Short mmCIF file of C-alpha atoms and ligand atoms in Angstrom, two decimals:
data_model
loop_
_atom_site.label_atom_id
_atom_site.label_comp_id
_atom_site.label_asym_id
_atom_site.label_seq_id
_atom_site.Cartn_x
_atom_site.Cartn_y
_atom_site.Cartn_z
CA MET A 1 115.19 135.12 276.97
CA ASP A 2 114.44 138.99 277.55
CA TYR A 3 116.15 142.48 276.64
CA VAL A 4 117.94 143.47 280.00
CA PHE A 5 117.92 147.13 279.59
CA GLU A 6 114.83 149.21 279.46
CA THR A 7 114.98 151.75 276.56
CA GLY A 8 111.69 153.86 278.46
CA SER A 9 113.21 154.04 281.53
CA ASP A 10 115.49 157.36 282.28
CA LEU A 11 118.30 155.53 282.14
CA GLY A 12 117.28 154.05 279.05
CA ARG A 13 116.56 157.58 277.86
CA ASP A 14 120.31 158.53 278.21
CA HIS A 15 121.56 155.25 276.88
CA MET A 16 120.00 155.91 274.02
CA GLN A 17 121.53 159.46 274.09
CA TYR A 18 124.70 158.41 274.35
CA LEU A 19 124.55 155.50 271.66
CA GLY A 20 123.67 158.24 269.05
CA THR A 21 126.64 160.76 270.34
CA LEU A 22 129.06 157.93 270.15
CA LEU A 23 127.74 156.33 267.11
CA ASP A 24 125.36 157.91 264.82
CA ALA A 25 128.84 159.34 262.63
CA PRO A 26 130.45 155.96 262.06
CA THR A 27 126.78 154.44 261.32
CA ARG A 28 125.84 157.30 259.03
CA TRP A 29 129.38 156.70 256.86
CA CYS A 30 128.49 152.81 256.87
CA LEU A 31 125.07 153.71 255.52
CA GLU A 32 125.71 156.57 252.94
CA ARG A 33 128.65 153.96 251.43
CA GLY A 34 125.89 151.86 250.01
CA GLY A 35 124.41 154.56 248.47
CA LEU A 36 120.91 155.91 249.24
CA SER A 37 118.07 156.12 246.99
CA ALA A 38 115.39 158.97 248.06
CA ALA A 39 112.63 156.01 246.98
CA ALA A 40 114.22 153.50 249.10
CA ARG A 41 111.85 151.56 251.81
CA CYS A 42 113.78 150.72 254.86
CA LEU A 43 113.45 148.99 257.70
CA GLU A 44 114.92 150.72 261.03
CA LEU A 45 115.22 147.66 263.68
CA GLY A 46 115.41 148.17 267.52
CA ALA A 47 115.22 151.89 266.47
CA GLY A 48 115.23 153.06 269.74
CA ALA A 49 115.17 157.01 270.09
CA GLY A 50 114.87 156.77 266.41
CA SER A 51 118.03 158.86 265.40
CA ILE A 52 119.14 156.76 262.50
CA ALA A 53 115.18 156.20 261.38
CA ASN A 54 114.66 160.28 261.32
CA TRP A 55 118.14 160.59 259.56
CA LEU A 56 116.99 157.62 257.04
CA ALA A 57 113.70 159.24 256.56
CA ALA A 58 115.25 162.73 255.12
CA ARG A 59 117.29 160.81 252.46
CA THR A 60 114.86 157.92 251.55
CA GLY A 61 110.90 157.15 250.66
CA GLU A 62 110.08 155.87 253.82
CA VAL A 63 111.06 153.95 257.07
CA VAL A 64 109.50 151.78 259.08
CA ALA A 65 110.70 151.62 262.55
CA VAL A 66 110.84 148.55 264.70
CA ASP A 67 111.21 148.25 268.59
CA ILE A 68 109.56 146.30 271.24
CA ASP A 69 109.45 149.30 273.34
CA THR A 70 108.73 152.39 270.97
CA SER A 71 108.45 155.17 274.32
CA ARG A 72 111.28 156.96 272.74
CA LEU A 73 110.04 157.10 269.08
CA THR A 74 107.63 160.18 269.96
CA ASP A 75 109.65 162.84 268.42
CA VAL A 76 109.67 161.01 264.36
CA ALA A 77 109.72 161.93 260.60
CA ALA A 78 105.52 162.11 258.94
CA ASN A 79 107.67 159.35 256.95
CA VAL A 80 108.56 157.03 259.50
CA GLU A 81 106.19 154.48 260.48
CA VAL A 82 106.42 153.07 264.06
CA ARG A 83 105.72 149.66 264.83
CA ARG A 84 105.88 148.01 268.66
CA HIS A 85 106.71 144.91 268.12
CA ASP A 86 108.86 141.81 269.54
CA LEU A 87 111.37 140.56 266.93
CA ARG A 88 111.23 136.93 268.45
CA GLU A 89 108.43 136.70 267.04
CA GLY A 90 109.12 137.48 263.20
CA LEU A 91 109.88 140.82 261.88
CA GLY A 92 106.46 142.37 262.09
CA VAL A 93 106.03 144.00 259.00
CA ASP A 94 106.14 142.49 255.59
CA GLY A 95 109.26 143.41 253.18
CA PRO A 96 110.55 143.43 250.44
CA PHE A 97 113.28 146.16 251.80
CA ASP A 98 115.38 148.31 249.64
CA LEU A 99 117.70 148.71 253.31
CA ILE A 100 117.10 147.11 256.66
CA HIS A 101 119.46 148.16 259.34
CA ALA A 102 119.92 146.92 262.69
CA ARG A 103 122.39 148.78 265.49
CA LEU A 104 122.93 146.92 268.53
CA VAL A 105 120.10 144.81 268.62
CA LEU A 106 120.78 140.95 267.38
CA VAL A 107 123.95 141.17 269.60
CA HIS A 108 121.25 141.14 272.79
CA LEU A 109 119.00 138.46 270.67
CA PRO A 110 119.36 134.93 271.64
CA GLU A 111 117.37 134.21 268.62
CA ARG A 112 119.99 136.43 265.88
CA GLU A 113 120.36 133.27 263.46
CA GLN A 114 116.65 133.03 263.05
CA VAL A 115 115.89 137.19 262.96
CA PHE A 116 119.02 137.58 260.51
CA ALA A 117 117.54 134.88 258.06
CA ARG A 118 114.07 136.67 257.91
CA LEU A 119 116.02 139.95 257.27
CA VAL A 120 117.98 138.40 254.35
CA GLU A 121 114.36 136.85 253.18
CA ALA A 122 113.23 140.61 253.33
CA LEU A 123 115.34 142.21 251.53
CA ALA A 124 114.28 143.28 247.62
CA PRO A 125 116.54 142.45 245.01
CA GLY A 126 119.59 144.56 244.91
CA GLY A 127 118.30 145.89 248.87
CA ARG A 128 121.43 145.95 251.30
CA LEU A 129 121.60 144.80 254.73
CA VAL A 130 123.24 146.72 256.79
CA ILE A 131 124.02 145.19 260.81
CA GLY A 132 126.43 147.40 263.34
CA ASP A 133 127.43 145.48 266.85
CA PHE A 134 130.01 145.70 269.59
CA THR A 135 132.30 143.29 269.64
CA GLY A 136 134.01 141.57 272.71
CA ARG A 137 137.69 142.83 272.23
CA ARG A 138 139.26 143.49 275.24
CA LEU A 139 138.72 147.07 276.59
CA HIS A 140 142.42 148.03 277.42
CA PRO A 141 143.03 150.90 280.03
CA ILE A 142 144.88 153.58 279.24
CA THR A 143 145.37 156.14 282.39
CA MET A 144 144.30 155.02 285.71
CA PRO A 145 144.36 156.75 289.24
CA SER A 146 145.71 153.45 290.49
CA PRO A 147 146.37 150.00 290.30
CA GLU A 148 143.35 148.84 292.82
CA ASP A 149 141.60 150.97 290.23
CA GLU A 150 142.96 148.52 286.99
CA ALA A 151 141.89 145.84 288.89
CA VAL A 152 138.16 146.96 289.66
CA TRP A 153 138.06 148.28 285.89
CA ALA A 154 139.21 144.58 284.62
CA ARG A 155 136.79 142.48 286.92
CA ILE A 156 133.70 144.28 286.45
CA GLN A 157 134.66 144.13 282.27
CA TYR A 158 134.92 140.10 282.73
CA LEU A 159 132.06 140.23 285.23
CA SER A 160 129.54 142.30 282.32
CA HIS A 161 130.57 140.95 279.05
CA GLU A 162 132.30 137.44 280.01
CA VAL A 163 129.96 136.36 282.14
CA ALA A 164 126.36 138.19 282.98
CA GLY A 165 126.21 139.28 279.44
CA PRO A 166 126.48 135.82 277.98
CA ALA A 167 124.39 134.31 280.29
CA SER A 168 121.63 137.04 279.51
CA GLY A 169 121.82 136.11 276.01
CA MET A 170 124.15 138.17 274.41
CA SER A 171 126.75 137.81 271.96
CA MET A 172 130.29 139.12 272.20
CA THR A 173 131.37 136.78 268.83
CA TRP A 174 128.40 137.22 266.58
CA ALA A 175 129.59 140.97 265.32
CA GLY A 176 132.86 139.48 264.24
CA SER A 177 130.82 136.61 262.47
CA THR A 178 128.47 138.81 260.31
CA ALA A 179 130.33 139.00 257.12
CA ALA A 180 130.73 135.61 256.73
CA ARG A 181 127.38 134.93 257.54
CA MET A 182 125.98 137.77 254.67
CA THR A 183 128.77 135.41 252.49
CA ASP A 184 126.81 132.41 253.00
CA ALA A 185 123.58 133.85 252.60
CA GLY A 186 124.14 135.04 249.33
CA LEU A 187 124.77 138.26 249.52
CA VAL A 188 127.58 140.27 247.59
CA ASP A 189 129.43 143.10 248.24
CA VAL A 190 129.90 142.44 251.77
CA HIS A 191 132.16 144.86 253.58
CA THR A 192 132.73 145.52 257.02
CA MET A 193 133.40 148.91 258.98
CA GLU A 194 135.61 149.01 261.76
CA TYR A 195 135.32 151.79 264.14
CA SER A 196 136.94 152.37 267.75
CA GLU A 197 138.24 155.39 270.06
CA THR A 198 139.50 156.11 273.33
CA THR A 199 137.15 157.30 276.48
CA THR A 200 137.73 159.60 279.26
CA GLY A 201 135.94 159.52 282.46
CA GLY A 202 133.48 161.67 282.55
CA THR A 203 133.01 161.58 278.63
CA ASP A 204 130.08 160.19 276.79
CA GLY A 205 131.93 156.56 276.38
CA CYS A 206 132.53 156.49 279.85
CA LEU A 207 129.02 157.81 281.23
CA LEU A 208 127.70 154.80 278.68
CA HIS A 209 129.67 152.31 280.58
CA ARG A 210 128.46 153.78 284.23
CA ASN A 211 124.58 153.66 282.62
CA LEU A 212 124.99 150.24 281.50
CA ASN A 213 126.42 149.31 284.77
CA GLN A 214 123.55 151.29 286.71
CA GLN A 215 120.93 149.03 284.44
CA ALA A 216 122.89 145.89 284.87
CA GLU A 217 123.14 145.96 288.07
CA PRO A 218 120.86 142.98 289.77
CA LEU A 219 122.54 140.85 287.13
CA LEU A 220 126.77 142.14 288.39
CA LEU A 221 125.46 141.55 292.22
CA GLY A 222 123.55 138.22 290.98
CA VAL A 223 127.21 137.25 289.31
CA GLY A 224 129.35 138.27 292.56
CA ALA A 225 130.12 141.78 291.79
CA THR A 226 130.04 143.49 295.15
CA PRO A 227 128.69 147.11 296.09
CA ASP A 228 132.39 148.40 296.85
CA GLU A 229 133.19 147.21 293.21
CA LEU A 230 130.08 148.78 291.53
CA ARG A 231 130.68 152.05 293.60
CA ARG A 232 133.81 152.12 292.45
CA TYR A 233 133.63 151.57 288.78
CA ARG A 234 131.07 154.24 288.62
CA GLU A 235 133.17 156.80 289.98
CA LEU A 236 135.91 155.64 287.70
CA MET A 237 133.70 156.20 284.97
CA THR A 238 133.28 159.91 285.95
CA ASP A 239 136.57 160.25 286.91
CA PRO A 240 138.83 162.35 284.00
CA SER A 241 142.31 160.70 284.77
CA PHE A 242 140.65 157.20 284.03
CA SER A 243 141.15 156.90 280.18
CA ALA A 244 140.83 153.49 278.19
CA TRP A 245 139.53 151.85 274.85
CA PHE A 246 136.00 151.58 274.32
CA TYR A 247 134.38 149.13 272.79
CA GLN A 248 134.97 148.33 269.03
CA PHE A 249 132.49 148.72 266.89
CA LEU A 250 131.89 146.86 263.80
CA CYS A 251 128.93 147.68 260.56
CA THR A 252 128.97 145.26 257.93
CA SER A 253 126.63 145.54 255.05
CA GLY A 254 125.70 142.99 252.32
CA VAL A 255 123.74 143.22 249.19
CA ARG A 256 120.87 140.91 247.73
CA PRO A 257 122.24 140.14 244.22
CA LYS A 258 119.47 141.29 241.83
C1 LIG B 301 121.16 149.12 272.44
S1 LIG B 301 119.70 149.36 271.80
C2 LIG B 301 120.25 149.90 270.38
C3 LIG B 301 119.17 151.25 270.26
C4 LIG B 301 119.50 151.60 268.53
N1 LIG B 301 119.44 150.65 267.50
C5 LIG B 301 120.46 152.72 268.73
O1 LIG B 301 121.51 151.87 268.48
O2 LIG B 301 120.60 153.70 269.30
C6 LIG B 301 118.58 148.14 271.48
C7 LIG B 301 116.96 148.38 270.81
O3 LIG B 301 116.56 147.07 270.57
C8 LIG B 301 115.02 146.85 271.15
N2 LIG B 301 114.77 145.70 271.34
C9 LIG B 301 115.62 144.42 272.42
N3 LIG B 301 114.79 143.69 271.94
C10 LIG B 301 114.21 143.75 271.05
C11 LIG B 301 113.21 142.37 270.77
N4 LIG B 301 112.81 141.14 270.59
N5 LIG B 301 112.17 143.49 269.08
C12 LIG B 301 112.43 144.67 269.01
N6 LIG B 301 113.09 145.55 270.05
C13 LIG B 301 114.21 144.61 270.81
C14 LIG B 301 115.15 147.76 272.73
O4 LIG B 301 114.07 148.27 273.04
C15 LIG B 301 116.16 148.92 272.24
O5 LIG B 301 115.56 150.20 271.95
#
Protein backbone atom coordinates (compact mmCIF):
# COMPACT_ATOMS: atom_id res chain seq x y z
CA MET A 1 0.00 0.00 0.00
CA ASP A 2 1.49 3.37 -1.00
CA TYR A 3 1.81 6.53 1.10
CA VAL A 4 -1.24 8.68 0.35
CA PHE A 5 0.43 12.11 0.36
CA GLU A 6 2.98 13.57 -2.07
CA THR A 7 5.89 15.24 -0.32
CA GLY A 8 7.24 16.62 -3.61
CA SER A 9 3.99 18.38 -4.64
CA ASP A 10 3.11 22.00 -3.81
CA LEU A 11 0.60 20.77 -1.21
CA GLY A 12 3.34 18.46 0.11
CA ARG A 13 5.68 21.43 0.52
CA ASP A 14 3.07 23.26 2.64
CA HIS A 15 2.28 20.03 4.53
CA MET A 16 5.95 19.72 5.60
CA GLN A 17 6.05 23.39 6.57
CA TYR A 18 2.95 23.11 8.81
CA LEU A 19 4.35 19.99 10.48
CA GLY A 20 7.57 21.83 11.24
CA THR A 21 5.80 24.85 12.71
CA LEU A 22 3.43 22.75 14.79
CA LEU A 23 5.67 19.91 15.95
CA ASP A 24 9.36 20.84 15.81
CA ALA A 25 9.33 22.47 19.27
CA PRO A 26 7.82 19.45 21.12
CA THR A 27 9.94 17.08 19.02
CA ARG A 28 13.12 18.95 19.93
CA TRP A 29 12.13 18.80 23.60
CA CYS A 30 11.69 15.04 23.29
CA LEU A 31 15.03 14.60 21.51
CA GLU A 32 16.91 16.81 23.98
CA ARG A 33 15.42 15.05 26.98
CA GLY A 34 17.57 11.98 26.24
CA GLY A 35 20.72 14.06 25.80
CA LEU A 36 22.48 14.62 22.49
CA SER A 37 26.13 13.77 22.02
CA ALA A 38 28.36 15.77 19.65
CA ALA A 39 29.72 12.49 18.25
CA ALA A 40 26.37 10.74 17.81
CA ARG A 41 25.48 9.01 14.55
CA CYS A 42 21.79 9.67 13.87
CA LEU A 43 19.15 8.25 11.55
CA GLU A 44 16.18 10.46 10.59
CA LEU A 45 13.44 8.43 8.91
CA GLY A 46 10.83 9.89 6.62
CA ALA A 47 12.82 13.10 6.87
CA GLY A 48 10.32 15.24 4.90
CA ALA A 49 11.79 18.72 4.43
CA GLY A 50 14.66 18.02 6.84
CA SER A 51 13.95 20.48 9.67
CA ILE A 52 14.73 17.89 12.33
CA ALA A 53 17.62 16.36 10.32
CA ASN A 54 19.26 19.81 10.15
CA TRP A 55 18.58 20.53 13.83
CA LEU A 56 20.18 17.21 14.81
CA ALA A 57 23.09 17.82 12.45
CA ALA A 58 23.93 21.03 14.33
CA ARG A 59 24.14 19.11 17.63
CA THR A 60 25.53 15.70 16.71
CA GLY A 61 28.19 14.10 14.51
CA GLU A 62 26.27 12.97 11.45
CA VAL A 63 22.72 12.36 10.28
CA VAL A 64 21.48 9.96 7.63
CA ALA A 65 18.13 11.31 6.34
CA VAL A 66 16.02 8.65 4.60
CA ASP A 67 12.83 9.31 2.66
CA ILE A 68 11.00 7.68 -0.22
CA ASP A 69 10.75 11.19 -1.73
CA THR A 70 13.86 13.32 -1.20
CA SER A 71 12.75 16.25 -3.36
CA ARG A 72 12.30 18.50 -0.27
CA LEU A 73 15.72 17.55 1.17
CA THR A 74 17.72 20.02 -0.90
CA ASP A 75 18.80 22.49 1.79
CA VAL A 76 20.62 20.25 4.26
CA ALA A 77 23.75 20.67 6.39
CA ALA A 78 27.07 19.23 5.23
CA ASN A 79 26.89 16.41 7.79
CA VAL A 80 23.44 15.26 6.60
CA GLU A 81 23.56 12.38 4.13
CA VAL A 82 20.34 12.13 2.12
CA ARG A 83 19.20 8.71 0.99
CA ARG A 84 16.18 8.04 -1.18
CA HIS A 85 14.79 4.73 -0.03
CA ASP A 86 11.52 2.88 0.60
CA LEU A 87 11.47 1.83 4.26
CA ARG A 88 9.21 -1.09 3.39
CA GLU A 89 12.31 -2.69 1.86
CA GLY A 90 14.60 -2.33 4.89
CA LEU A 91 16.29 0.68 6.45
CA GLY A 92 18.42 1.44 3.41
CA VAL A 93 21.50 2.05 5.55
CA ASP A 94 23.57 -0.04 7.95
CA GLY A 95 23.57 0.64 11.70
CA PRO A 96 24.45 0.98 14.41
CA PHE A 97 22.99 4.40 15.28
CA ASP A 98 23.17 6.31 18.55
CA LEU A 99 19.85 8.02 17.82
CA ILE A 100 17.01 7.00 15.51
CA HIS A 101 14.02 9.31 15.06
CA ALA A 102 10.84 8.83 13.03
CA ARG A 103 8.00 11.38 13.15
CA LEU A 104 4.67 10.67 11.46
CA VAL A 105 6.11 7.84 9.41
CA LEU A 106 5.18 4.58 11.13
CA VAL A 107 1.58 5.74 11.56
CA HIS A 108 1.34 5.63 7.74
CA LEU A 109 3.14 2.37 7.00
CA PRO A 110 1.16 -0.90 7.14
CA GLU A 111 4.57 -2.61 7.57
CA ARG A 112 5.21 -0.63 10.78
CA GLU A 113 5.85 -3.74 12.93
CA GLN A 114 8.66 -4.96 10.67
CA VAL A 115 10.14 -1.47 10.37
CA PHE A 116 9.99 -1.04 14.14
CA ALA A 117 11.88 -4.35 14.67
CA ARG A 118 14.60 -3.18 12.25
CA LEU A 119 14.90 0.13 14.09
CA VAL A 120 15.47 -1.64 17.41
CA GLU A 121 18.11 -3.87 15.76
CA ALA A 122 19.89 -0.86 14.26
CA LEU A 123 20.41 0.83 17.65
CA ALA A 124 23.93 0.90 19.10
CA PRO A 125 24.22 -0.23 22.74
CA GLY A 126 23.03 2.82 24.69
CA GLY A 127 21.36 4.16 21.53
CA ARG A 128 17.95 5.85 21.70
CA LEU A 129 14.88 5.30 19.52
CA VAL A 130 12.40 8.22 19.35
CA ILE A 131 9.04 7.78 17.62
CA GLY A 132 6.46 10.55 17.28
CA ASP A 133 2.97 9.95 15.90
CA PHE A 134 -0.57 11.31 16.09
CA THR A 135 -3.19 9.31 17.95
CA GLY A 136 -6.81 8.78 16.95
CA ARG A 137 -8.23 10.78 19.87
CA ARG A 138 -11.40 12.56 18.73
CA LEU A 139 -10.80 16.22 17.86
CA HIS A 140 -13.55 17.87 19.86
CA PRO A 141 -14.79 21.21 18.53
CA ILE A 142 -14.69 24.28 20.76
CA THR A 143 -16.37 27.05 18.74
CA MET A 144 -18.47 26.54 15.59
CA PRO A 145 -20.26 28.98 13.28
CA SER A 146 -23.37 26.73 13.28
CA PRO A 147 -24.69 23.28 14.31
CA GLU A 148 -24.69 22.29 10.60
CA ASP A 149 -20.98 23.06 10.48
CA GLU A 150 -20.39 20.90 13.54
CA ALA A 151 -22.01 18.00 11.68
CA VAL A 152 -19.77 18.58 8.64
CA TRP A 153 -16.66 18.71 10.86
CA ALA A 154 -17.63 15.50 12.67
CA ARG A 155 -18.41 13.66 9.44
CA ILE A 156 -15.17 14.65 7.68
CA GLN A 157 -13.13 13.78 10.78
CA TYR A 158 -14.88 10.41 10.95
CA LEU A 159 -14.38 9.66 7.25
CA SER A 160 -10.73 10.77 7.38
CA HIS A 161 -9.60 9.01 10.55
CA GLU A 162 -11.94 6.07 10.88
CA VAL A 163 -12.65 5.12 7.25
CA ALA A 164 -10.24 6.47 4.58
CA GLY A 165 -7.15 6.53 6.83
CA PRO A 166 -7.36 2.89 7.98
CA ALA A 167 -8.33 1.80 4.43
CA SER A 168 -5.07 3.34 3.18
CA GLY A 169 -2.97 1.55 5.82
CA MET A 170 -2.83 4.21 8.54
CA SER A 171 -3.10 3.17 12.17
CA MET A 172 -4.57 5.62 14.63
CA THR A 173 -3.90 3.20 17.53
CA TRP A 174 -0.19 2.65 16.84
CA ALA A 175 1.06 5.73 18.70
CA GLY A 176 -0.60 4.63 21.93
CA SER A 177 1.08 1.23 21.77
CA THR A 178 4.64 2.38 21.05
CA ALA A 179 5.79 2.55 24.69
CA ALA A 180 4.65 -1.03 25.40
CA ARG A 181 6.27 -2.24 22.18
CA MET A 182 9.55 -0.62 23.14
CA THR A 183 9.43 -2.26 26.56
CA ASP A 184 8.58 -5.64 24.98
CA ALA A 185 11.55 -5.21 22.62
CA GLY A 186 13.89 -4.86 25.61
CA LEU A 187 14.40 -1.09 25.51
CA VAL A 188 14.76 0.72 28.84
CA ASP A 189 14.13 4.28 30.11
CA VAL A 190 10.92 4.19 28.04
CA HIS A 191 9.15 7.53 28.22
CA THR A 192 6.25 9.22 26.40
CA MET A 193 5.55 12.92 26.01
CA GLU A 194 1.99 13.94 25.12
CA TYR A 195 1.47 17.21 23.28
CA SER A 196 -1.81 18.77 22.21
CA GLU A 197 -3.21 22.22 21.65
CA THR A 198 -6.26 23.88 20.17
CA THR A 199 -6.36 25.29 16.67
CA THR A 200 -8.39 28.14 15.16
CA GLY A 201 -9.54 28.56 11.55
CA GLY A 202 -6.83 30.21 9.46
CA THR A 203 -3.94 29.13 11.71
CA ASP A 204 -1.42 26.38 11.06
CA GLY A 205 -3.29 23.46 12.66
CA CYS A 206 -6.48 24.16 10.68
CA LEU A 207 -4.47 24.90 7.54
CA LEU A 208 -2.82 21.49 7.94
CA HIS A 209 -6.29 19.89 8.22
CA ARG A 210 -7.30 21.72 5.05
CA ASN A 211 -4.11 20.68 3.27
CA LEU A 212 -4.52 17.00 4.20
CA ASN A 213 -8.15 17.14 3.13
CA GLN A 214 -7.12 18.51 -0.27
CA GLN A 215 -4.42 15.86 -0.71
CA ALA A 216 -6.80 13.07 0.31
CA GLU A 217 -9.72 14.30 -1.82
CA PRO A 218 -9.94 11.23 -4.11
CA LEU A 219 -9.88 8.92 -1.07
CA LEU A 220 -12.54 10.93 0.75
CA LEU A 221 -14.83 11.10 -2.27
CA GLY A 222 -14.30 7.33 -2.59
CA VAL A 223 -15.61 6.70 0.93
CA GLY A 224 -18.71 8.86 0.49
CA ALA A 225 -17.78 12.47 1.27
CA THR A 226 -19.62 14.88 -1.03
CA PRO A 227 -17.99 17.79 -2.89
CA ASP A 228 -20.22 20.19 -0.87
CA GLU A 229 -19.03 18.70 2.43
CA LEU A 230 -15.39 19.01 1.37
CA ARG A 231 -15.93 22.62 0.25
CA ARG A 232 -17.62 23.63 3.52
CA TYR A 233 -15.01 21.80 5.61
CA ARG A 234 -12.19 23.69 3.86
CA GLU A 235 -14.02 27.00 4.35
CA LEU A 236 -14.34 26.22 8.07
CA MET A 237 -10.58 25.59 8.26
CA THR A 238 -9.98 29.23 7.28
CA ASP A 239 -12.81 30.70 9.40
CA PRO A 240 -11.58 32.35 12.64
CA SER A 241 -14.92 31.60 14.32
CA PHE A 242 -14.05 27.88 14.14
CA SER A 243 -11.80 26.28 16.74
CA ALA A 244 -11.18 22.71 17.92
CA TRP A 245 -8.63 20.50 19.55
CA PHE A 246 -5.78 19.61 17.22
CA TYR A 247 -4.28 16.11 17.01
CA GLN A 248 -2.83 14.56 20.12
CA PHE A 249 0.87 13.92 19.41
CA LEU A 250 2.80 11.30 21.36
CA CYS A 251 6.59 11.20 21.27
CA THR A 252 7.96 8.00 22.81
CA SER A 253 11.59 7.13 23.38
CA GLY A 254 13.50 4.12 24.65
CA VAL A 255 17.14 3.11 25.03
CA ARG A 256 18.92 -0.10 24.05
CA PRO A 257 20.74 -1.35 27.16
CA LYS A 258 24.57 -1.21 27.00
C1 LIG B 1 3.77 12.87 7.24
S1 LIG B 1 5.34 13.05 6.49
C2 LIG B 1 6.38 13.44 7.89
C3 LIG B 1 7.65 14.15 7.49
C4 LIG B 1 8.58 14.50 8.64
N1 LIG B 1 8.99 13.31 9.37
C5 LIG B 1 7.89 15.47 9.58
O1 LIG B 1 7.31 15.04 10.59
O2 LIG B 1 7.89 16.68 9.28
C6 LIG B 1 5.82 11.37 6.15
C7 LIG B 1 7.18 11.27 5.45
O3 LIG B 1 7.50 9.89 5.28
C8 LIG B 1 7.89 9.67 3.93
N2 LIG B 1 7.54 8.28 3.58
C9 LIG B 1 6.30 7.78 3.38
N3 LIG B 1 6.37 6.48 3.07
C10 LIG B 1 7.69 6.14 3.10
C11 LIG B 1 8.40 4.94 2.85
N4 LIG B 1 7.76 3.82 2.53
N5 LIG B 1 9.75 4.95 2.94
C12 LIG B 1 10.40 6.11 3.26
N6 LIG B 1 9.78 7.28 3.51
C13 LIG B 1 8.43 7.30 3.42
C14 LIG B 1 7.14 10.71 3.12
O4 LIG B 1 7.72 10.99 1.87
C15 LIG B 1 7.17 11.91 4.07
O5 LIG B 1 8.33 12.70 3.89
